[in-house]
mmCIF file of C-alpha atoms in Angstrom:
data_model
loop_
_atom_site.group_PDB
_atom_site.id
_atom_site.type_symbol
_atom_site.label_atom_id
_atom_site.label_comp_id
_atom_site.label_asym_id
_atom_site.label_seq_id
_atom_site.Cartn_x
_atom_site.Cartn_y
_atom_site.Cartn_z
ATOM 1 C CA UNK O 20 -75.846 -56.084 -4.784
ATOM 2 C CA UNK O 21 -79.034 -54.596 -5.685
ATOM 3 C CA UNK O 22 -78.903 -53.604 -9.213
ATOM 4 C CA UNK O 23 -81.241 -50.260 -10.188
ATOM 5 C CA UNK O 24 -80.851 -50.405 -14.889
ATOM 6 C CA UNK O 25 -84.430 -48.725 -14.666
ATOM 7 C CA UNK O 26 -83.307 -45.450 -12.953
ATOM 8 C CA UNK O 27 -83.470 -42.806 -15.485
ATOM 9 C CA UNK O 28 -80.652 -40.341 -16.396
ATOM 10 C CA UNK O 29 -82.840 -37.139 -14.752
ATOM 11 C CA UNK O 30 -82.322 -38.734 -12.218
ATOM 12 C CA UNK O 31 -78.917 -40.148 -12.092
ATOM 13 C CA UNK O 32 -77.617 -36.573 -12.533
ATOM 14 C CA UNK O 33 -79.669 -35.377 -9.770
ATOM 15 C CA UNK O 34 -78.359 -37.589 -7.595
ATOM 16 C CA UNK O 35 -74.829 -35.720 -7.128
ATOM 17 C CA UNK O 36 -76.406 -32.168 -6.299
ATOM 18 C CA UNK O 37 -78.920 -33.898 -3.549
ATOM 19 C CA UNK O 38 -75.242 -35.267 -1.937
ATOM 20 C CA UNK O 39 -73.241 -31.989 -2.319
ATOM 21 C CA UNK O 40 -76.359 -30.768 -0.584
ATOM 22 C CA UNK O 41 -76.414 -32.799 2.058
ATOM 23 C CA UNK O 42 -72.832 -32.041 2.172
ATOM 24 C CA UNK O 43 -73.071 -28.799 3.290
ATOM 25 C CA UNK O 44 -75.985 -29.969 6.188
ATOM 26 C CA UNK O 45 -73.411 -31.941 6.994
ATOM 27 C CA UNK O 46 -70.420 -28.852 7.206
ATOM 28 C CA UNK O 47 -73.687 -26.969 9.513
ATOM 29 C CA UNK O 48 -74.288 -29.259 11.711
ATOM 30 C CA UNK O 49 -77.809 -30.141 10.689
ATOM 31 C CA UNK O 50 -79.410 -33.472 11.579
ATOM 32 C CA UNK O 51 -81.967 -33.245 9.801
ATOM 33 C CA UNK O 52 -84.052 -32.494 6.877
ATOM 34 C CA UNK O 53 -87.524 -32.891 5.472
ATOM 35 C CA UNK O 54 -88.296 -32.971 1.325
ATOM 36 C CA UNK O 55 -89.848 -29.557 1.826
ATOM 37 C CA UNK O 56 -87.221 -28.185 3.220
ATOM 38 C CA UNK O 57 -84.640 -30.143 0.630
ATOM 39 C CA UNK O 58 -87.127 -29.156 -2.266
ATOM 40 C CA UNK O 59 -86.309 -25.060 -0.985
ATOM 41 C CA UNK O 60 -82.078 -25.754 -1.312
ATOM 42 C CA UNK O 61 -82.486 -27.759 -4.479
ATOM 43 C CA UNK O 62 -85.287 -26.188 -6.754
ATOM 44 C CA UNK O 63 -86.932 -29.082 -7.148
ATOM 45 C CA UNK O 64 -90.150 -30.396 -5.648
ATOM 46 C CA UNK O 65 -91.062 -32.225 -2.771
ATOM 47 C CA UNK O 66 -92.768 -34.742 -4.714
ATOM 48 C CA UNK O 67 -89.236 -34.975 -6.973
ATOM 49 C CA UNK O 68 -87.354 -35.687 -4.411
ATOM 50 C CA UNK O 69 -89.485 -38.047 -2.539
ATOM 51 C CA UNK O 70 -89.605 -40.227 -5.972
ATOM 52 C CA UNK O 71 -85.882 -39.879 -6.735
ATOM 53 C CA UNK O 72 -84.728 -41.402 -3.838
ATOM 54 C CA UNK O 73 -87.114 -43.749 -2.793
ATOM 55 C CA UNK O 74 -86.136 -45.234 -6.816
ATOM 56 C CA UNK O 75 -82.795 -46.459 -3.915
ATOM 57 C CA UNK O 76 -84.659 -47.055 -1.143
ATOM 58 C CA UNK O 77 -86.998 -45.578 1.527
ATOM 59 C CA UNK O 78 -84.835 -43.314 3.570
ATOM 60 C CA UNK O 79 -87.206 -40.670 4.583
ATOM 61 C CA UNK O 80 -89.647 -40.880 7.613
ATOM 62 C CA UNK O 81 -93.044 -39.604 7.823
ATOM 63 C CA UNK O 82 -93.118 -36.656 10.412
ATOM 64 C CA UNK O 83 -89.495 -37.162 10.931
ATOM 65 C CA UNK O 84 -87.784 -36.295 7.041
ATOM 66 C CA UNK O 85 -84.744 -37.687 6.642
ATOM 67 C CA UNK O 86 -81.757 -38.219 9.055
ATOM 68 C CA UNK O 87 -78.632 -35.386 7.279
ATOM 69 C CA UNK O 88 -75.888 -37.938 7.954
ATOM 70 C CA UNK O 89 -77.760 -41.849 6.845
ATOM 71 C CA UNK O 90 -79.192 -39.826 3.951
ATOM 72 C CA UNK O 91 -75.161 -37.899 2.801
ATOM 73 C CA UNK O 92 -73.650 -41.675 3.537
ATOM 74 C CA UNK O 93 -76.617 -44.146 2.234
ATOM 75 C CA UNK O 94 -76.051 -41.891 -0.872
ATOM 76 C CA UNK O 95 -72.196 -41.039 -1.375
ATOM 77 C CA UNK O 96 -72.241 -45.343 -1.418
ATOM 78 C CA UNK O 97 -74.833 -45.440 -4.278
ATOM 79 C CA UNK O 98 -73.041 -43.038 -6.257
ATOM 80 C CA UNK O 99 -69.602 -45.290 -5.454
ATOM 81 C CA UNK O 100 -68.280 -42.470 -3.856
ATOM 82 C CA UNK O 101 -67.068 -45.419 -0.625
ATOM 83 C CA UNK O 102 -64.368 -46.787 -2.144
ATOM 84 C CA UNK O 103 -61.106 -45.435 -4.045
ATOM 85 C CA UNK O 104 -61.115 -45.215 -8.450
ATOM 86 C CA UNK O 105 -57.628 -45.443 -10.136
ATOM 87 C CA UNK O 106 -57.420 -43.261 -13.140
ATOM 88 C CA UNK O 107 -55.359 -41.893 -16.157
ATOM 89 C CA UNK O 108 -55.397 -38.584 -17.330
ATOM 90 C CA UNK O 109 -53.946 -38.077 -21.320
ATOM 91 C CA UNK O 110 -53.453 -34.500 -22.458
ATOM 92 C CA UNK O 111 -51.624 -32.147 -19.568
ATOM 93 C CA UNK O 112 -52.227 -28.736 -21.424
ATOM 94 C CA UNK O 113 -54.197 -26.048 -19.962
ATOM 95 C CA UNK O 114 -56.884 -28.294 -18.863
ATOM 96 C CA UNK O 115 -55.775 -30.983 -17.754
ATOM 97 C CA UNK O 116 -53.348 -29.278 -15.620
ATOM 98 C CA UNK O 117 -56.583 -28.104 -13.789
ATOM 99 C CA UNK O 118 -58.029 -31.362 -13.679
ATOM 100 C CA UNK O 119 -54.820 -32.460 -12.511
ATOM 101 C CA UNK O 120 -54.446 -30.384 -9.662
ATOM 102 C CA UNK O 121 -58.323 -30.001 -8.702
ATOM 103 C CA UNK O 122 -57.664 -31.412 -4.536
ATOM 104 C CA UNK O 123 -61.692 -32.385 -4.104
ATOM 105 C CA UNK O 124 -61.288 -35.461 -7.274
ATOM 106 C CA UNK O 125 -58.617 -37.308 -4.840
ATOM 107 C CA UNK O 126 -61.104 -36.527 -1.649
ATOM 108 C CA UNK O 127 -63.915 -37.215 -3.672
ATOM 109 C CA UNK O 128 -62.272 -41.280 -3.773
ATOM 110 C CA UNK O 129 -60.522 -40.111 -7.852
ATOM 111 C CA UNK O 130 -56.473 -40.666 -7.922
ATOM 112 C CA UNK O 131 -55.233 -39.473 -10.942
ATOM 113 C CA UNK O 132 -52.277 -41.889 -10.898
ATOM 114 C CA UNK O 133 -50.548 -41.707 -13.853
ATOM 115 C CA UNK O 134 -50.635 -38.387 -17.012
ATOM 116 C CA UNK O 135 -49.333 -38.884 -20.237
ATOM 117 C CA UNK O 136 -48.934 -35.904 -22.824
ATOM 118 C CA UNK O 137 -47.103 -36.486 -26.564
ATOM 119 C CA UNK O 138 -45.325 -33.561 -26.478
ATOM 120 C CA UNK O 139 -41.755 -33.968 -25.524
ATOM 121 C CA UNK O 140 -41.136 -30.243 -23.560
ATOM 122 C CA UNK O 141 -44.279 -31.997 -20.607
ATOM 123 C CA UNK O 142 -42.974 -35.000 -20.008
ATOM 124 C CA UNK O 143 -40.671 -34.956 -16.945
ATOM 125 C CA UNK O 144 -43.464 -32.344 -15.355
ATOM 126 C CA UNK O 145 -44.398 -32.616 -12.456
ATOM 127 C CA UNK O 146 -48.542 -32.378 -11.841
ATOM 128 C CA UNK O 147 -49.210 -32.965 -8.029
ATOM 129 C CA UNK O 148 -46.735 -35.292 -7.356
ATOM 130 C CA UNK O 149 -46.933 -37.137 -10.642
ATOM 131 C CA UNK O 150 -44.345 -37.037 -13.386
ATOM 132 C CA UNK O 151 -45.447 -36.844 -16.980
ATOM 133 C CA UNK O 152 -44.902 -39.386 -19.080
ATOM 134 C CA UNK O 153 -45.187 -39.511 -23.250
ATOM 135 C CA UNK O 154 -47.731 -41.349 -24.430
ATOM 136 C CA UNK O 155 -45.849 -44.461 -25.561
ATOM 137 C CA UNK O 156 -46.288 -45.331 -21.417
ATOM 138 C CA UNK O 157 -50.067 -45.071 -20.931
ATOM 139 C CA UNK O 158 -50.992 -48.863 -22.308
ATOM 140 C CA UNK O 159 -48.694 -50.782 -20.087
ATOM 141 C CA UNK O 160 -49.321 -48.393 -17.021
ATOM 142 C CA UNK O 161 -53.423 -49.160 -17.219
ATOM 143 C CA UNK O 162 -52.192 -52.740 -17.268
ATOM 144 C CA UNK O 163 -49.720 -52.784 -14.283
ATOM 145 C CA UNK O 164 -52.094 -51.106 -12.646
ATOM 146 C CA UNK O 165 -55.248 -51.810 -12.934
ATOM 147 C CA UNK O 166 -56.280 -48.817 -13.929
ATOM 148 C CA UNK O 167 -60.498 -47.682 -14.150
ATOM 149 C CA UNK O 168 -60.876 -44.738 -14.931
ATOM 150 C CA UNK O 169 -59.403 -42.231 -18.348
ATOM 151 C CA UNK O 170 -59.417 -38.559 -18.506
ATOM 152 C CA UNK O 171 -59.331 -37.933 -21.652
ATOM 153 C CA UNK O 172 -58.284 -33.531 -21.844
ATOM 154 C CA UNK O 173 -56.636 -34.046 -25.359
ATOM 155 C CA UNK O 174 -57.550 -32.129 -28.550
ATOM 156 C CA UNK O 175 -60.579 -33.826 -30.347
ATOM 157 C CA UNK O 176 -58.026 -35.285 -32.757
ATOM 158 C CA UNK O 177 -56.754 -38.206 -31.494
ATOM 159 C CA UNK O 178 -58.878 -38.210 -28.285
ATOM 160 C CA UNK O 179 -60.325 -41.868 -30.616
ATOM 161 C CA UNK O 180 -57.366 -43.535 -30.965
ATOM 162 C CA UNK O 181 -56.648 -42.766 -27.290
ATOM 163 C CA UNK O 182 -60.034 -43.855 -25.900
ATOM 164 C CA UNK O 183 -59.751 -46.915 -27.425
ATOM 165 C CA UNK O 184 -56.462 -48.045 -26.666
ATOM 166 C CA UNK O 185 -57.652 -47.773 -22.617
ATOM 167 C CA UNK O 186 -60.147 -49.324 -23.227
ATOM 168 C CA UNK O 187 -57.986 -52.268 -24.737
ATOM 169 C CA UNK O 188 -56.541 -51.789 -21.751
ATOM 170 C CA UNK O 189 -58.670 -53.028 -19.337
ATOM 171 C CA UNK O 190 -60.262 -49.134 -18.562
ATOM 172 C CA UNK O 191 -63.932 -49.202 -17.816
ATOM 173 C CA UNK O 192 -65.041 -45.791 -17.601
ATOM 174 C CA UNK O 193 -63.886 -42.351 -19.198
ATOM 175 C CA UNK O 194 -64.286 -39.392 -18.384
ATOM 176 C CA UNK O 195 -64.194 -36.760 -22.125
ATOM 177 C CA UNK O 196 -62.855 -33.040 -21.790
ATOM 178 C CA UNK O 197 -62.131 -33.623 -26.090
ATOM 179 C CA UNK O 198 -64.714 -32.180 -28.620
ATOM 180 C CA UNK O 199 -65.939 -35.466 -30.003
ATOM 181 C CA UNK O 200 -68.012 -38.210 -28.867
ATOM 182 C CA UNK O 201 -65.370 -41.621 -28.671
ATOM 183 C CA UNK O 202 -67.480 -44.921 -30.506
ATOM 184 C CA UNK O 203 -66.666 -47.083 -27.456
ATOM 185 C CA UNK O 204 -68.437 -51.092 -27.101
ATOM 186 C CA UNK O 205 -71.753 -50.142 -25.330
ATOM 187 C CA UNK O 206 -70.347 -51.760 -21.379
ATOM 188 C CA UNK O 207 -67.441 -48.614 -21.773
ATOM 189 C CA UNK O 208 -69.294 -45.531 -19.819
ATOM 190 C CA UNK O 209 -68.386 -42.271 -21.009
ATOM 191 C CA UNK O 210 -68.995 -39.640 -19.669
ATOM 192 C CA UNK O 211 -68.791 -36.393 -20.899
ATOM 193 C CA UNK O 212 -68.117 -32.446 -20.561
ATOM 194 C CA UNK O 213 -68.650 -31.070 -23.647
ATOM 195 C CA UNK O 214 -67.102 -27.138 -22.807
ATOM 196 C CA UNK O 215 -67.382 -25.632 -26.380
ATOM 197 C CA UNK O 216 -71.184 -27.526 -26.497
ATOM 198 C CA UNK O 217 -71.847 -25.392 -22.578
ATOM 199 C CA UNK O 218 -70.385 -21.972 -24.008
ATOM 200 C CA UNK O 219 -73.271 -22.120 -26.986
ATOM 201 C CA UNK O 220 -76.023 -23.258 -24.633
ATOM 202 C CA UNK O 221 -75.394 -20.437 -23.380
ATOM 203 C CA UNK O 222 -75.150 -17.442 -26.352
ATOM 204 C CA UNK O 223 -79.041 -19.927 -27.428
ATOM 205 C CA UNK O 224 -80.011 -18.301 -24.099
ATOM 206 C CA UNK O 225 -79.082 -14.973 -23.527
ATOM 207 C CA UNK O 226 -79.583 -14.383 -27.317
ATOM 208 C CA UNK O 227 -83.487 -15.612 -26.782
ATOM 209 C CA UNK O 228 -83.372 -13.610 -23.434
ATOM 210 C CA UNK O 229 -82.025 -10.609 -24.535
ATOM 211 C CA UNK Q 3 -86.363 -11.876 -34.750
ATOM 212 C CA UNK Q 4 -88.055 -15.098 -34.350
ATOM 213 C CA UNK Q 5 -88.194 -16.721 -31.588
ATOM 214 C CA UNK Q 6 -88.489 -20.402 -30.433
ATOM 215 C CA UNK Q 7 -89.489 -19.533 -26.499
ATOM 216 C CA UNK Q 8 -91.108 -23.309 -26.571
ATOM 217 C CA UNK Q 9 -88.264 -25.506 -27.606
ATOM 218 C CA UNK Q 10 -87.280 -28.031 -25.291
ATOM 219 C CA UNK Q 11 -84.042 -27.563 -23.025
ATOM 220 C CA UNK Q 12 -83.410 -31.283 -24.897
ATOM 221 C CA UNK Q 13 -83.615 -29.803 -28.820
ATOM 222 C CA UNK Q 14 -81.554 -27.300 -27.182
ATOM 223 C CA UNK Q 15 -78.124 -28.996 -26.232
ATOM 224 C CA UNK Q 16 -78.586 -30.608 -28.811
ATOM 225 C CA UNK Q 17 -77.889 -28.184 -31.753
ATOM 226 C CA UNK Q 18 -74.253 -27.512 -30.101
ATOM 227 C CA UNK Q 19 -73.684 -30.260 -31.276
ATOM 228 C CA UNK Q 20 -74.745 -30.677 -34.763
ATOM 229 C CA UNK Q 21 -73.234 -27.332 -34.855
ATOM 230 C CA UNK Q 22 -69.688 -29.523 -34.263
ATOM 231 C CA UNK Q 23 -70.709 -32.090 -37.011
ATOM 232 C CA UNK Q 24 -71.113 -29.344 -39.550
ATOM 233 C CA UNK Q 25 -68.093 -27.588 -38.497
ATOM 234 C CA UNK Q 26 -66.183 -31.235 -39.492
ATOM 235 C CA UNK Q 27 -67.989 -31.648 -42.316
ATOM 236 C CA UNK Q 28 -66.937 -28.379 -43.553
ATOM 237 C CA UNK Q 29 -63.739 -28.711 -42.361
ATOM 238 C CA UNK Q 30 -63.395 -31.772 -44.607
ATOM 239 C CA UNK Q 31 -65.173 -30.056 -47.828
ATOM 240 C CA UNK Q 32 -68.562 -31.987 -47.618
ATOM 241 C CA UNK Q 33 -71.165 -29.942 -49.328
ATOM 242 C CA UNK Q 34 -74.622 -31.750 -48.745
ATOM 243 C CA UNK Q 35 -75.729 -34.250 -46.497
ATOM 244 C CA UNK Q 36 -78.778 -35.819 -45.393
ATOM 245 C CA UNK Q 37 -80.287 -36.671 -41.958
ATOM 246 C CA UNK Q 38 -79.566 -40.791 -42.434
ATOM 247 C CA UNK Q 39 -75.412 -39.624 -43.452
ATOM 248 C CA UNK Q 40 -76.398 -37.344 -39.832
ATOM 249 C CA UNK Q 41 -77.109 -40.275 -37.854
ATOM 250 C CA UNK Q 42 -74.715 -41.712 -38.496
ATOM 251 C CA UNK Q 43 -72.616 -39.720 -37.006
ATOM 252 C CA UNK Q 44 -74.643 -38.265 -34.200
ATOM 253 C CA UNK Q 45 -76.113 -41.178 -33.298
ATOM 254 C CA UNK Q 46 -79.503 -39.237 -32.961
ATOM 255 C CA UNK Q 47 -81.860 -40.965 -35.514
ATOM 256 C CA UNK Q 48 -83.039 -39.033 -38.866
ATOM 257 C CA UNK Q 49 -86.142 -37.886 -37.732
ATOM 258 C CA UNK Q 50 -84.854 -36.501 -34.610
ATOM 259 C CA UNK Q 51 -82.876 -34.590 -36.286
ATOM 260 C CA UNK Q 52 -85.231 -34.194 -38.947
ATOM 261 C CA UNK Q 53 -87.215 -32.845 -36.130
ATOM 262 C CA UNK Q 54 -85.503 -30.742 -33.777
ATOM 263 C CA UNK Q 55 -83.875 -28.755 -37.129
ATOM 264 C CA UNK Q 56 -87.767 -27.928 -38.148
ATOM 265 C CA UNK Q 57 -87.805 -26.296 -35.064
ATOM 266 C CA UNK Q 58 -85.511 -23.738 -36.614
ATOM 267 C CA UNK Q 59 -87.707 -23.322 -40.562
ATOM 268 C CA UNK Q 60 -87.476 -25.596 -42.930
ATOM 269 C CA UNK Q 61 -83.611 -26.412 -44.076
ATOM 270 C CA UNK Q 62 -83.523 -29.986 -45.687
ATOM 271 C CA UNK Q 63 -84.397 -30.481 -48.892
ATOM 272 C CA UNK Q 64 -86.175 -33.701 -49.750
ATOM 273 C CA UNK Q 65 -84.165 -36.054 -51.973
ATOM 274 C CA UNK Q 66 -81.517 -33.436 -51.570
ATOM 275 C CA UNK Q 67 -80.699 -33.700 -47.834
ATOM 276 C CA UNK Q 68 -78.919 -29.847 -45.898
ATOM 277 C CA UNK Q 69 -76.566 -27.913 -47.509
ATOM 278 C CA UNK Q 70 -73.511 -28.136 -44.859
ATOM 279 C CA UNK Q 71 -72.284 -24.255 -45.946
ATOM 280 C CA UNK Q 72 -76.268 -23.283 -45.452
ATOM 281 C CA UNK Q 73 -76.783 -25.171 -42.520
ATOM 282 C CA UNK Q 74 -73.541 -24.588 -40.471
ATOM 283 C CA UNK Q 75 -74.090 -20.404 -41.056
ATOM 284 C CA UNK Q 76 -77.758 -20.732 -39.840
ATOM 285 C CA UNK Q 77 -77.252 -23.215 -36.670
ATOM 286 C CA UNK Q 78 -74.354 -20.436 -35.902
ATOM 287 C CA UNK Q 79 -76.922 -17.676 -35.802
ATOM 288 C CA UNK Q 80 -79.264 -19.490 -34.187
ATOM 289 C CA UNK Q 81 -76.999 -20.029 -31.480
ATOM 290 C CA UNK Q 82 -75.962 -16.889 -31.454
ATOM 291 C CA UNK Q 83 -72.136 -16.994 -32.637
ATOM 292 C CA UNK Q 84 -72.418 -14.583 -35.193
ATOM 293 C CA UNK Q 85 -71.680 -11.478 -32.457
ATOM 294 C CA UNK Q 86 -69.235 -11.529 -29.881
ATOM 295 C CA UNK Q 87 -69.559 -11.567 -26.033
ATOM 296 C CA UNK Q 88 -68.319 -9.508 -23.641
ATOM 297 C CA UNK Q 89 -66.588 -11.791 -21.009
ATOM 298 C CA UNK Q 90 -64.926 -11.357 -17.606
ATOM 299 C CA UNK Q 91 -63.470 -14.268 -15.453
ATOM 300 C CA UNK Q 92 -63.027 -14.245 -11.949
ATOM 301 C CA UNK Q 93 -61.176 -16.698 -9.547
ATOM 302 C CA UNK Q 94 -57.959 -17.354 -11.437
ATOM 303 C CA UNK Q 95 -56.602 -20.625 -10.163
ATOM 304 C CA UNK Q 96 -56.039 -23.445 -12.395
ATOM 305 C CA UNK Q 97 -59.485 -23.518 -13.708
ATOM 306 C CA UNK Q 98 -59.815 -20.522 -14.319
ATOM 307 C CA UNK Q 99 -56.812 -20.414 -16.068
ATOM 308 C CA UNK Q 100 -57.266 -23.183 -18.196
ATOM 309 C CA UNK Q 101 -60.142 -21.534 -19.147
ATOM 310 C CA UNK Q 102 -59.317 -18.359 -20.210
ATOM 311 C CA UNK Q 103 -56.425 -19.631 -21.479
ATOM 312 C CA UNK Q 104 -57.950 -21.938 -23.552
ATOM 313 C CA UNK Q 105 -58.073 -20.498 -27.215
ATOM 314 C CA UNK Q 106 -61.472 -22.245 -28.498
ATOM 315 C CA UNK Q 107 -63.315 -19.556 -26.621
ATOM 316 C CA UNK Q 108 -62.041 -16.348 -28.707
ATOM 317 C CA UNK Q 109 -62.179 -17.935 -32.037
ATOM 318 C CA UNK Q 110 -66.384 -18.756 -31.064
ATOM 319 C CA UNK Q 111 -67.054 -15.194 -30.047
ATOM 320 C CA UNK Q 112 -66.596 -14.792 -26.801
ATOM 321 C CA UNK Q 113 -63.587 -12.386 -25.453
ATOM 322 C CA UNK Q 114 -62.790 -12.400 -22.609
ATOM 323 C CA UNK Q 115 -62.202 -8.614 -21.102
ATOM 324 C CA UNK Q 116 -61.411 -8.533 -17.972
ATOM 325 C CA UNK Q 117 -59.499 -11.672 -15.460
ATOM 326 C CA UNK Q 118 -60.098 -11.512 -11.322
ATOM 327 C CA UNK Q 119 -59.063 -12.762 -7.941
ATOM 328 C CA UNK Q 120 -58.681 -12.318 -4.404
ATOM 329 C CA UNK Q 121 -55.045 -13.308 -4.028
ATOM 330 C CA UNK Q 122 -53.041 -10.716 -4.142
ATOM 331 C CA UNK Q 123 -50.829 -12.668 -5.260
ATOM 332 C CA UNK Q 124 -52.775 -13.492 -7.997
ATOM 333 C CA UNK Q 125 -53.163 -9.927 -8.974
ATOM 334 C CA UNK Q 126 -50.449 -8.657 -11.992
ATOM 335 C CA UNK Q 127 -50.177 -11.246 -13.310
ATOM 336 C CA UNK Q 128 -50.729 -12.024 -17.499
ATOM 337 C CA UNK Q 129 -53.059 -14.315 -18.709
ATOM 338 C CA UNK Q 130 -52.984 -14.081 -23.201
ATOM 339 C CA UNK Q 131 -52.984 -10.526 -22.527
ATOM 340 C CA UNK Q 132 -55.914 -9.531 -19.942
ATOM 341 C CA UNK Q 133 -54.086 -8.982 -16.411
ATOM 342 C CA UNK Q 134 -55.204 -10.140 -13.282
ATOM 343 C CA UNK Q 135 -57.445 -7.176 -11.181
ATOM 344 C CA UNK Q 136 -57.762 -7.278 -7.898
ATOM 345 C CA UNK Q 137 -61.810 -8.406 -7.489
ATOM 346 C CA UNK Q 138 -63.154 -5.632 -6.259
ATOM 347 C CA UNK Q 139 -62.158 -3.509 -9.533
ATOM 348 C CA UNK Q 140 -64.505 -5.945 -11.272
ATOM 349 C CA UNK Q 141 -67.831 -4.229 -10.714
ATOM 350 C CA UNK Q 142 -67.079 -0.604 -12.315
ATOM 351 C CA UNK Q 143 -65.446 -2.668 -14.888
ATOM 352 C CA UNK Q 144 -68.449 -4.710 -16.116
ATOM 353 C CA UNK Q 145 -70.431 -1.529 -16.016
ATOM 354 C CA UNK Q 146 -67.654 1.068 -18.132
ATOM 355 C CA UNK Q 147 -67.253 -1.735 -20.632
ATOM 356 C CA UNK Q 148 -70.397 -3.026 -21.253
ATOM 357 C CA UNK Q 149 -69.423 -7.167 -20.230
ATOM 358 C CA UNK Q 150 -72.692 -9.098 -20.604
ATOM 359 C CA UNK Q 151 -71.202 -12.755 -19.727
ATOM 360 C CA UNK Q 152 -69.161 -13.475 -16.368
ATOM 361 C CA UNK Q 153 -67.615 -17.120 -16.120
ATOM 362 C CA UNK Q 154 -66.985 -17.067 -12.132
ATOM 363 C CA UNK Q 155 -64.673 -19.734 -11.049
ATOM 364 C CA UNK Q 156 -64.079 -19.611 -7.790
ATOM 365 C CA UNK Q 157 -64.859 -21.871 -5.288
ATOM 366 C CA UNK Q 158 -68.415 -22.086 -3.626
ATOM 367 C CA UNK Q 159 -67.529 -19.693 -0.937
ATOM 368 C CA UNK Q 160 -68.334 -16.640 -2.290
ATOM 369 C CA UNK Q 161 -69.616 -17.455 -5.911
ATOM 370 C CA UNK Q 162 -73.143 -16.506 -4.864
ATOM 371 C CA UNK Q 163 -72.294 -12.772 -3.820
ATOM 372 C CA UNK Q 164 -69.904 -12.721 -6.993
ATOM 373 C CA UNK Q 165 -72.567 -13.208 -9.137
ATOM 374 C CA UNK Q 166 -74.945 -10.966 -7.408
ATOM 375 C CA UNK Q 167 -72.583 -8.162 -8.307
ATOM 376 C CA UNK Q 168 -71.976 -9.374 -12.122
ATOM 377 C CA UNK Q 169 -75.669 -9.168 -12.041
ATOM 378 C CA UNK Q 170 -76.480 -5.560 -10.388
ATOM 379 C CA UNK Q 171 -73.821 -3.820 -12.979
ATOM 380 C CA UNK Q 172 -75.265 -5.274 -16.019
ATOM 381 C CA UNK Q 173 -74.252 -9.016 -16.472
ATOM 382 C CA UNK Q 174 -76.757 -10.732 -17.923
ATOM 383 C CA UNK Q 175 -74.748 -14.514 -18.712
ATOM 384 C CA UNK Q 176 -73.400 -16.856 -15.982
ATOM 385 C CA UNK Q 177 -70.310 -19.209 -16.807
ATOM 386 C CA UNK Q 178 -71.011 -21.078 -13.447
ATOM 387 C CA UNK Q 179 -68.100 -23.487 -12.955
ATOM 388 C CA UNK Q 180 -68.475 -23.173 -9.269
ATOM 389 C CA UNK Q 181 -69.820 -25.812 -7.396
ATOM 390 C CA UNK Q 182 -72.512 -24.379 -6.127
ATOM 391 C CA UNK Q 183 -76.205 -23.568 -7.565
ATOM 392 C CA UNK Q 184 -76.718 -19.417 -7.713
ATOM 393 C CA UNK Q 185 -79.896 -18.498 -6.729
ATOM 394 C CA UNK Q 186 -80.709 -15.163 -9.619
ATOM 395 C CA UNK Q 187 -83.619 -13.698 -10.752
ATOM 396 C CA UNK Q 188 -84.956 -15.449 -13.601
ATOM 397 C CA UNK Q 189 -84.249 -13.508 -15.895
ATOM 398 C CA UNK Q 190 -80.842 -13.801 -15.959
ATOM 399 C CA UNK Q 191 -79.927 -16.925 -17.185
ATOM 400 C CA UNK Q 192 -76.968 -19.340 -15.512
ATOM 401 C CA UNK Q 193 -75.199 -22.026 -17.937
ATOM 402 C CA UNK Q 194 -73.559 -24.761 -14.739
ATOM 403 C CA UNK Q 195 -70.400 -26.345 -15.626
ATOM 404 C CA UNK Q 196 -70.296 -28.563 -12.277
ATOM 405 C CA UNK Q 197 -67.724 -30.823 -12.566
ATOM 406 C CA UNK Q 198 -67.966 -32.795 -9.179
ATOM 407 C CA UNK Q 199 -71.257 -34.065 -9.945
ATOM 408 C CA UNK Q 200 -70.329 -34.701 -13.860
ATOM 409 C CA UNK Q 201 -67.754 -37.205 -11.797
ATOM 410 C CA UNK Q 202 -69.925 -38.516 -9.610
ATOM 411 C CA UNK Q 203 -72.597 -39.803 -12.565
ATOM 412 C CA UNK Q 204 -69.181 -41.732 -13.964
ATOM 413 C CA UNK Q 205 -68.589 -43.572 -11.039
ATOM 414 C CA UNK Q 206 -72.350 -44.004 -9.778
ATOM 415 C CA UNK Q 207 -72.316 -45.779 -13.670
ATOM 416 C CA UNK Q 208 -69.796 -47.432 -13.330
ATOM 417 C CA UNK Q 209 -70.258 -49.291 -10.373
ATOM 418 C CA UNK Q 210 -74.354 -50.063 -12.202
ATOM 419 C CA UNK Q 211 -72.323 -51.222 -15.825
ATOM 420 C CA UNK Q 212 -69.770 -53.520 -12.837
#
């Protein structure tokens, strides 16, 4: 498989956005689109779009633009959305429940196989067919089911230990919602969603635009 | 008030992280810290930290480092966390409920005053003392209560219309969880949390590191 180690994070973070717009175009039965038209939709310049996509091969055709279906499929492959990922989720509080209940993730190939919490009151409750188990069961579950992705929805406290336990048992990717920066081996992929930081950024910008 | 229009988004997005680490230090009763020590904690280089903070004035003292309490307070002020914001939330599904129930936001000065949904089954249900109202009531509520922040937790469909309605009634900042890029006047601050895009980025990186 082609490796694209040199693609910058800025480009990588635009790919899911292109993919989202192409999904919309596909839903609206649009067959082809030029980089100029994509530019109007996405607010990226046409030349940026062409550059971004050229990182992964020549998709467009001069004078024709992009074939929506082909580009959508190819971007999905590049994003790894053509395969299925097995995930566990730890921390079944409000946010954990919201993530577990979100139908979109499973439609995109991310299947939450196990949900764990340390609160005895939560254990046994079902979230979309998955029964919440004691967090002490997590390690065995990950090993036995070859889980690849760990979703951490715990408070800051304990999040580092849970991440280490996940990694020890074979998880290679962590989607971290805990307000903490996990310290893990370099080969582990960590994607953070720090809601507080996002809100504080909004607050900063609001104040600046006042 | 000092305006820092030229501060880059990359710097701005690091500020909440510094603030989080300083909060931890304060909680652990640590009085002062050097940029080298902050570097070890945050994984940013000491020179980057000094540069970032110098955008907002000279906080550190050579040979002493930073006074944790002062820097924490000052960063809080810079982030606008010394004031209170009034917010409404639209879309009381799983994610909306999780956001509405999250105690941390209110502790940081963000008060959700109204919650709105279009689903009749949701109307009248209370989330943390706020009764969910029909989304048709939103505009009046925003005007009457001088709401500043709108939190959008709806599906993609309808999110643009809701955002426009918010702006028309005086909202200047939008925290958008809908998987859509809102098209709004330039003076409106929009902070997006696109969970799908975050997950797809994780999936891309997982595949690349395979």
